[in-house]
mmCIF file with all atom_site columns, C-alpha atoms in Angstrom:
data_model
loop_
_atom_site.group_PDB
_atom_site.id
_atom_site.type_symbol
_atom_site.label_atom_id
_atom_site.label_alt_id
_atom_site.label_comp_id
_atom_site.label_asym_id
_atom_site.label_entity_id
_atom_site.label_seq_id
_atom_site.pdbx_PDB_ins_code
_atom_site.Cartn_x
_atom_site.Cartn_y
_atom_site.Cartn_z
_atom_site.occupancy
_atom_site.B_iso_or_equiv
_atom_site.pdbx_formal_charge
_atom_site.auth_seq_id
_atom_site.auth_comp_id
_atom_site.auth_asym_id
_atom_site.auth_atom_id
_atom_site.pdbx_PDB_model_num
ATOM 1   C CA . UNK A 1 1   ? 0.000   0.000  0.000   1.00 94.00 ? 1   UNK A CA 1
ATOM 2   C CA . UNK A 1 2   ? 1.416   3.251  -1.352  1.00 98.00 ? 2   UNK A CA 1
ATOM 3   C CA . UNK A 1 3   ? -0.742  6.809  0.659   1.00 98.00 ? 3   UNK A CA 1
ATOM 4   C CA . UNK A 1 4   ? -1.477  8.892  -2.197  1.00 98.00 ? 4   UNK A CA 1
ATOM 5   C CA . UNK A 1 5   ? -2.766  12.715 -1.334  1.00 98.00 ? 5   UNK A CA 1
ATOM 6   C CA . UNK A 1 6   ? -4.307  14.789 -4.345  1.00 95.00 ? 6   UNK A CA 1
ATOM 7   C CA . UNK A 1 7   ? -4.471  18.732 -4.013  1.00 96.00 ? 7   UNK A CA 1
ATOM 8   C CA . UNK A 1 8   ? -5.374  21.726 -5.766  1.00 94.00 ? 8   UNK A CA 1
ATOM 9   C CA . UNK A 1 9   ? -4.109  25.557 -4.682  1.00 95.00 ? 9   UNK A CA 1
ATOM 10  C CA . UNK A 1 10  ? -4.194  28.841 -6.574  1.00 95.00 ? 10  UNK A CA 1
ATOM 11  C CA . UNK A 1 11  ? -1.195  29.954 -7.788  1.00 94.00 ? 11  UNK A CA 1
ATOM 12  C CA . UNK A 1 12  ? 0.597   33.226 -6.160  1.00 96.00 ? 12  UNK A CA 1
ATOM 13  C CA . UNK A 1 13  ? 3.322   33.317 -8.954  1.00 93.00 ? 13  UNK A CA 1
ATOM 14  C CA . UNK A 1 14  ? 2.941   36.061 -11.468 1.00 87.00 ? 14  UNK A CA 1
ATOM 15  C CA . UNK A 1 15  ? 4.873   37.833 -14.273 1.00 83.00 ? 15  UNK A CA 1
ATOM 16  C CA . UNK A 1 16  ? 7.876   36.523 -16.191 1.00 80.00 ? 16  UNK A CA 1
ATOM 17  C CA . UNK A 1 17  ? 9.847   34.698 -13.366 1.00 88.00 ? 17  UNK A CA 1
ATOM 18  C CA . UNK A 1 18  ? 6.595   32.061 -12.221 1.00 89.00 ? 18  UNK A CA 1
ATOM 19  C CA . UNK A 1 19  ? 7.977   29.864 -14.812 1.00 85.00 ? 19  UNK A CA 1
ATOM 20  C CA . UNK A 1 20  ? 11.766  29.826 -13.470 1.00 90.00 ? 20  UNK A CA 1
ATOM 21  C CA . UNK A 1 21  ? 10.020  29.800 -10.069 1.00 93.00 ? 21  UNK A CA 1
ATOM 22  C CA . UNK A 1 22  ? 8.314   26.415 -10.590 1.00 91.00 ? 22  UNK A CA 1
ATOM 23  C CA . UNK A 1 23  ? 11.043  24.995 -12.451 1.00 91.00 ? 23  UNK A CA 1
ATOM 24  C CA . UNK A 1 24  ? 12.724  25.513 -8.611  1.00 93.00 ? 24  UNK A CA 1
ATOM 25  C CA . UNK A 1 25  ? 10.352  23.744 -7.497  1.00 93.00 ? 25  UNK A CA 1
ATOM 26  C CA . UNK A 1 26  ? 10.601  20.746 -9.600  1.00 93.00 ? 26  UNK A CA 1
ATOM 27  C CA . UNK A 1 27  ? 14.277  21.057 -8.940  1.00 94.00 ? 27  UNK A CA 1
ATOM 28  C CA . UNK A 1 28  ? 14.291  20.898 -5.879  1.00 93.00 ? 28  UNK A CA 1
ATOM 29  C CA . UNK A 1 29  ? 11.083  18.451 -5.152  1.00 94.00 ? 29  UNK A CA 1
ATOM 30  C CA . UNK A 1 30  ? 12.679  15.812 -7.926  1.00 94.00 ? 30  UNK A CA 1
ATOM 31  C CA . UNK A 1 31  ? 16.177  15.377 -5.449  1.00 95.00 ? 31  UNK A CA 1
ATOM 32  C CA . UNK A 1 32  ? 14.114  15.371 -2.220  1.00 95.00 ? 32  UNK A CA 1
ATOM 33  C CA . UNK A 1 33  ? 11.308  12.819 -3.292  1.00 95.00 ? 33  UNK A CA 1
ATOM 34  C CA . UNK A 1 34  ? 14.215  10.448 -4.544  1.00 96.00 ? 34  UNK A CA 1
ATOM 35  C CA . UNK A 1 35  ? 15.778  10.194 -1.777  1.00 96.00 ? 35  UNK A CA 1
ATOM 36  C CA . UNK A 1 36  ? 12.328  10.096 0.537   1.00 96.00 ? 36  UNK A CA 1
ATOM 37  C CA . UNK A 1 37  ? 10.734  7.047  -1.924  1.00 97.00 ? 37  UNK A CA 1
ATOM 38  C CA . UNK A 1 38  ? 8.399   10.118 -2.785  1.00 98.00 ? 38  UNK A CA 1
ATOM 39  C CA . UNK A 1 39  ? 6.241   9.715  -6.427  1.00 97.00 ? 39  UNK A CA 1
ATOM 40  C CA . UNK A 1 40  ? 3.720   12.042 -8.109  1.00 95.00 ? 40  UNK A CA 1
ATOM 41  C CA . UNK A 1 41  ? 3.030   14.603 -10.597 1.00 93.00 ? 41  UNK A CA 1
ATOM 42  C CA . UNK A 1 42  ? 2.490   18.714 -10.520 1.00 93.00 ? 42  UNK A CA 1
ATOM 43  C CA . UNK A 1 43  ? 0.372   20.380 -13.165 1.00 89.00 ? 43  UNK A CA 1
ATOM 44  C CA . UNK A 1 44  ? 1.027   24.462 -13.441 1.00 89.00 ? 44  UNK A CA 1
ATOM 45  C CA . UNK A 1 45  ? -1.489  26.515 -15.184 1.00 87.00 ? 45  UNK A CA 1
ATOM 46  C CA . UNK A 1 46  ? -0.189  29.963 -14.286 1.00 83.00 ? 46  UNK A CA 1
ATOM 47  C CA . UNK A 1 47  ? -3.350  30.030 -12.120 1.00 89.00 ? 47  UNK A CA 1
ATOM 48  C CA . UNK A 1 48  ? -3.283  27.128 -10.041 1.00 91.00 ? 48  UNK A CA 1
ATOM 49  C CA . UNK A 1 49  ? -1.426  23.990 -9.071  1.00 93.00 ? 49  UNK A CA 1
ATOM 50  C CA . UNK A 1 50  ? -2.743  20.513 -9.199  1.00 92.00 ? 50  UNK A CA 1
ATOM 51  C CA . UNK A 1 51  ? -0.772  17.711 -7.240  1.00 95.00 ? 51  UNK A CA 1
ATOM 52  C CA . UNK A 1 52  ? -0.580  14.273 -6.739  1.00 96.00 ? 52  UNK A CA 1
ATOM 53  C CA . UNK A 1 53  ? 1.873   13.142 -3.949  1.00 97.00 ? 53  UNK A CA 1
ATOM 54  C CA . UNK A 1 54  ? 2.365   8.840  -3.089  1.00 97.00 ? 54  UNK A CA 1
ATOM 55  C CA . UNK A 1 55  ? 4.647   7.481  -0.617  1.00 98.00 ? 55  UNK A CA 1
ATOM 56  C CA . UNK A 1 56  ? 4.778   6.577  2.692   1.00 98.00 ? 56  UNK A CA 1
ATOM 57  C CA . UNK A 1 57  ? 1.982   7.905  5.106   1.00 98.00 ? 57  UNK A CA 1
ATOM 58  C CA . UNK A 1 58  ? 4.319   9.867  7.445   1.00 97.00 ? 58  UNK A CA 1
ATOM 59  C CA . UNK A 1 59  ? 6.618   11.160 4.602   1.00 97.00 ? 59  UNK A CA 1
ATOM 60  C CA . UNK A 1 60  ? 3.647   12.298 2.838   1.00 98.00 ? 60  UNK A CA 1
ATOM 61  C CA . UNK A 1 61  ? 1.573   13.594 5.864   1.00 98.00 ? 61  UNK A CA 1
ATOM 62  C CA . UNK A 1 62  ? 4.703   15.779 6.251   1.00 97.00 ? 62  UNK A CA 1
ATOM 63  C CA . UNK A 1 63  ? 5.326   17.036 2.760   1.00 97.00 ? 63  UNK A CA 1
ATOM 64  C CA . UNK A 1 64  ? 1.892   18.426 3.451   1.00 97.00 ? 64  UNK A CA 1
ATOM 65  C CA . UNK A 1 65  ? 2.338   20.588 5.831   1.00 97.00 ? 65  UNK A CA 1
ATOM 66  C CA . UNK A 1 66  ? 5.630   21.931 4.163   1.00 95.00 ? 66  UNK A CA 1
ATOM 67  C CA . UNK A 1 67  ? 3.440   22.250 0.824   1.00 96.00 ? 67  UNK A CA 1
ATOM 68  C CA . UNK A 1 68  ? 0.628   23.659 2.684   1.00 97.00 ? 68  UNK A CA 1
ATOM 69  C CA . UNK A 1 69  ? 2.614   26.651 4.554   1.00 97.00 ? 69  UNK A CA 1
ATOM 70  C CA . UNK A 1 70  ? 4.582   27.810 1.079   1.00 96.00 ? 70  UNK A CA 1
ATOM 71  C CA . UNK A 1 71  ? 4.493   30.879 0.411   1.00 96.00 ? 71  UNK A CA 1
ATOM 72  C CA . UNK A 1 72  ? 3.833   30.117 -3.521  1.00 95.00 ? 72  UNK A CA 1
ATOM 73  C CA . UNK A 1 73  ? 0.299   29.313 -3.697  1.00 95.00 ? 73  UNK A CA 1
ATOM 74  C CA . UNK A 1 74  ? -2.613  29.445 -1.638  1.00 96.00 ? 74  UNK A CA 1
ATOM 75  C CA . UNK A 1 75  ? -6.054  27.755 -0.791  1.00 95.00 ? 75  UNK A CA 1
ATOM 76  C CA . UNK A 1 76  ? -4.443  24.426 -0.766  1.00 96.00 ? 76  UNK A CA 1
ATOM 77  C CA . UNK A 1 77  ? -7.722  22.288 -0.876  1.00 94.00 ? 77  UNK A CA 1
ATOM 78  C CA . UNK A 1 78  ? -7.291  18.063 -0.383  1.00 95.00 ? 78  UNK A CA 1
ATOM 79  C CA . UNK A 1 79  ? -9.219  16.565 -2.570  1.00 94.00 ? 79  UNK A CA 1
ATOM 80  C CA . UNK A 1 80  ? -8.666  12.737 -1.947  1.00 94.00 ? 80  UNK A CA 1
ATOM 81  C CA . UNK A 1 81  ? -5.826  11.184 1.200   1.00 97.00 ? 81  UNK A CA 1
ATOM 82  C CA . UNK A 1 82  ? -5.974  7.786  1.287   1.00 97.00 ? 82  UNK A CA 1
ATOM 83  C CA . UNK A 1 83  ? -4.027  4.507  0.579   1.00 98.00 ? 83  UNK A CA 1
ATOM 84  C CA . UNK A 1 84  ? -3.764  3.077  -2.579  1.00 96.00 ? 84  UNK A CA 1
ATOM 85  C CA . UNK A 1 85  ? -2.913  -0.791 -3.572  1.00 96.00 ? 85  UNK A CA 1
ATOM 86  C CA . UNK A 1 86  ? 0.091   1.046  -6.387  1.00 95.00 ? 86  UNK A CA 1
ATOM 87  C CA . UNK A 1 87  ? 1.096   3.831  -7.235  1.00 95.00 ? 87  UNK A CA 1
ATOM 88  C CA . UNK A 1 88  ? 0.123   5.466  -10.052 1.00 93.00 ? 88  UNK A CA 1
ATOM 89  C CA . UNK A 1 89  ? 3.245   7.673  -10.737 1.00 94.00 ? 89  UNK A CA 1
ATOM 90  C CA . UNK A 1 90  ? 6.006   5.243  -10.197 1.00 92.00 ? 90  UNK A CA 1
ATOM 91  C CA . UNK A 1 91  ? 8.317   5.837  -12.723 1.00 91.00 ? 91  UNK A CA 1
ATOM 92  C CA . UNK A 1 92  ? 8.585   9.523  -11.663 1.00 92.00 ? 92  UNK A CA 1
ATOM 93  C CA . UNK A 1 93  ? 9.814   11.749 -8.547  1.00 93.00 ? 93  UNK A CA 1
ATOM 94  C CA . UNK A 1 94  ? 8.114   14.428 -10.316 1.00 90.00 ? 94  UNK A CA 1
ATOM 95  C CA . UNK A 1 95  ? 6.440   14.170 -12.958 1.00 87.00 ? 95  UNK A CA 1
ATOM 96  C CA . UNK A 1 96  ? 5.886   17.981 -14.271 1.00 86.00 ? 96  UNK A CA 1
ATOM 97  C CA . UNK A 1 97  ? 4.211   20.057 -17.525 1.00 75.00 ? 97  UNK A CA 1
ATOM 98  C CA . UNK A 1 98  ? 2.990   23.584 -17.302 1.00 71.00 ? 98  UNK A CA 1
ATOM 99  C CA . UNK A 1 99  ? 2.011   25.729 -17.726 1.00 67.00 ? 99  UNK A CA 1
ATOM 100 C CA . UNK A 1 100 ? -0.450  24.481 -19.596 1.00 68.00 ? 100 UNK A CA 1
ATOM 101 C CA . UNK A 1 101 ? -3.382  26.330 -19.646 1.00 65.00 ? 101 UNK A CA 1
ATOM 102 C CA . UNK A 1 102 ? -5.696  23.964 -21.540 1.00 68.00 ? 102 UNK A CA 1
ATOM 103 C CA . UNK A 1 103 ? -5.791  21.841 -17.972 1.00 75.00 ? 103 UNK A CA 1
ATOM 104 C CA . UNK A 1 104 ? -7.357  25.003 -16.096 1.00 77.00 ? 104 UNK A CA 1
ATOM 105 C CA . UNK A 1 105 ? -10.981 23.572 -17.024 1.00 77.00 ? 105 UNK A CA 1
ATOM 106 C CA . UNK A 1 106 ? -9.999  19.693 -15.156 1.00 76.00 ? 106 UNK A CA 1
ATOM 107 C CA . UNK A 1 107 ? -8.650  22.411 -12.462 1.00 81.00 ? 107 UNK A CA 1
ATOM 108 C CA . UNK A 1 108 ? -11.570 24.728 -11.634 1.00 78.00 ? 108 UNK A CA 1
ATOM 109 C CA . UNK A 1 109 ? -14.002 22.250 -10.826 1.00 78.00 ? 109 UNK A CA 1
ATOM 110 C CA . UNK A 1 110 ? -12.057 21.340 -7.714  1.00 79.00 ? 110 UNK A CA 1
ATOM 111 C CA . UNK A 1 111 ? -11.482 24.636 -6.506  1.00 78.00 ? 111 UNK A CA 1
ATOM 112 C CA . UNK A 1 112 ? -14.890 25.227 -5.467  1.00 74.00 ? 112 UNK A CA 1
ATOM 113 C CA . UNK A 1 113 ? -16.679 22.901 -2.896  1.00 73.00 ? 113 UNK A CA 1
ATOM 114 C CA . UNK A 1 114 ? -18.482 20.037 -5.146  1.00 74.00 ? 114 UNK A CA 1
ATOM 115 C CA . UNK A 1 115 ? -20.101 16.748 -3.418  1.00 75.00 ? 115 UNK A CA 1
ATOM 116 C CA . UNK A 1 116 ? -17.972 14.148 -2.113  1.00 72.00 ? 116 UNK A CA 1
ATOM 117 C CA . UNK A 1 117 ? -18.526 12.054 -5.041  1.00 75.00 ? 117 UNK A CA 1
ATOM 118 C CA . UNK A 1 118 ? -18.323 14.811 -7.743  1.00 78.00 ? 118 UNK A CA 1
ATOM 119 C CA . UNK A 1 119 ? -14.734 15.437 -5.924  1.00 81.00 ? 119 UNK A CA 1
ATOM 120 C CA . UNK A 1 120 ? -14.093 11.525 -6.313  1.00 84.00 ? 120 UNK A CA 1
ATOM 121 C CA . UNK A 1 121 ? -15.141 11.731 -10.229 1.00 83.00 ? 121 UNK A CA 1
ATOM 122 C CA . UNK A 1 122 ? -12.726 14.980 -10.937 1.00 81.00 ? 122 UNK A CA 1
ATOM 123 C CA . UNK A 1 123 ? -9.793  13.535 -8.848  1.00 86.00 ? 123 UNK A CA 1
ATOM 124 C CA . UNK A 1 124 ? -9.789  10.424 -10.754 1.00 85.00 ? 124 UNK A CA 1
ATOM 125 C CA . UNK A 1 125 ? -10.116 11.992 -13.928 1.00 84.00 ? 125 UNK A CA 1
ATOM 126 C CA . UNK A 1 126 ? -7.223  14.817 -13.485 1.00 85.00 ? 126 UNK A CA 1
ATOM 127 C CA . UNK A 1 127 ? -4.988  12.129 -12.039 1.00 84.00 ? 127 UNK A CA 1
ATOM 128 C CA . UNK A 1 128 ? -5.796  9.928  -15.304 1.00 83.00 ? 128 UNK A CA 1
ATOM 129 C CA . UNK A 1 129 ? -4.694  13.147 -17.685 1.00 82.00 ? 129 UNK A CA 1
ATOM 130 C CA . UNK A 1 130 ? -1.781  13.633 -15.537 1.00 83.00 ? 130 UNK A CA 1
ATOM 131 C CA . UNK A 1 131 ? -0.905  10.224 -15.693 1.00 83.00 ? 131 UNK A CA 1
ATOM 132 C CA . UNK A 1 132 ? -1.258  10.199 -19.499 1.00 82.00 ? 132 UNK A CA 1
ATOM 133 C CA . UNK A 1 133 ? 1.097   13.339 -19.644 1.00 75.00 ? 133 UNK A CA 1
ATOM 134 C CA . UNK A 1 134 ? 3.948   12.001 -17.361 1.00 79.00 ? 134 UNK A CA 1
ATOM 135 C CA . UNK A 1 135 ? 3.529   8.742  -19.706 1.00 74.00 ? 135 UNK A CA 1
ATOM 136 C CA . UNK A 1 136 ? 4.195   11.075 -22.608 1.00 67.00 ? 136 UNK A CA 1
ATOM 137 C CA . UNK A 1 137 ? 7.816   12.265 -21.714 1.00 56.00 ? 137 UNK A CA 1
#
């Protein structure tokens, strides 16, 4: 069992350097979730971040908090925290695209409060389009 947590946040980066300023991120993220058995995938859209984190529960539990209190984005909103039988993002540390702006519709439903099983629906489906991106490169 891999514990998987799925968030979305609005993005606080603006003007010509958000790109650079994610691409620290990824830096940075990539060599730290090696070396913590960490897997997932960020989407960027210039307007928000999308997530998906997998690992163990503690490790992940406390990239949450440290992902939750940065200073880059904002209403960080969990969408699905639970275990999963594998992970979905396995070959990757951190999977990344962005921005890509076209993903902002998958993106917006999640932002505002939806039923628990709408959430459920939207999570899956994001992860799945992530999943098919990060299969891509």
């Amino acid at each position: 069992m891999v514990f998987t947590i799925f968030y979305v946040s609005q993005s606080l980066l603006h003007g010509p350097d958000a790109v650079a300023q994610v691409q620290d991120i990824i830096d940075r993220s990539t060599l730290w979730n090696a070396s913590m058995g960490v897997t997932g995938a960020l989407a960027f859209t210039e307007r928000h971040f999308a997530q998906c984190i997998e690992g163990g529960e503690d490790t992940i539990r406390a990239l949450m908090v440290r992902i939750e209190n940065d200073p880059r984005h904002a209403n960080v909103t969990i969408r699905r925290a639970r275990p999963e039988r594998v992970r979905r993002f396995e070959r990757w540390s951190m999977a990344y695209w962005g921005p890509e702006i076209f993903v902002e519709p998958h993106i917006l439903p999640l932002i505002e409060p939806l039923p628990a099983n709408a959430v459920d629906a939207h999570v899956t489906d994001l992860i799945d389009l992530m999943h098919g991106f990060a299969s891509q490169v």
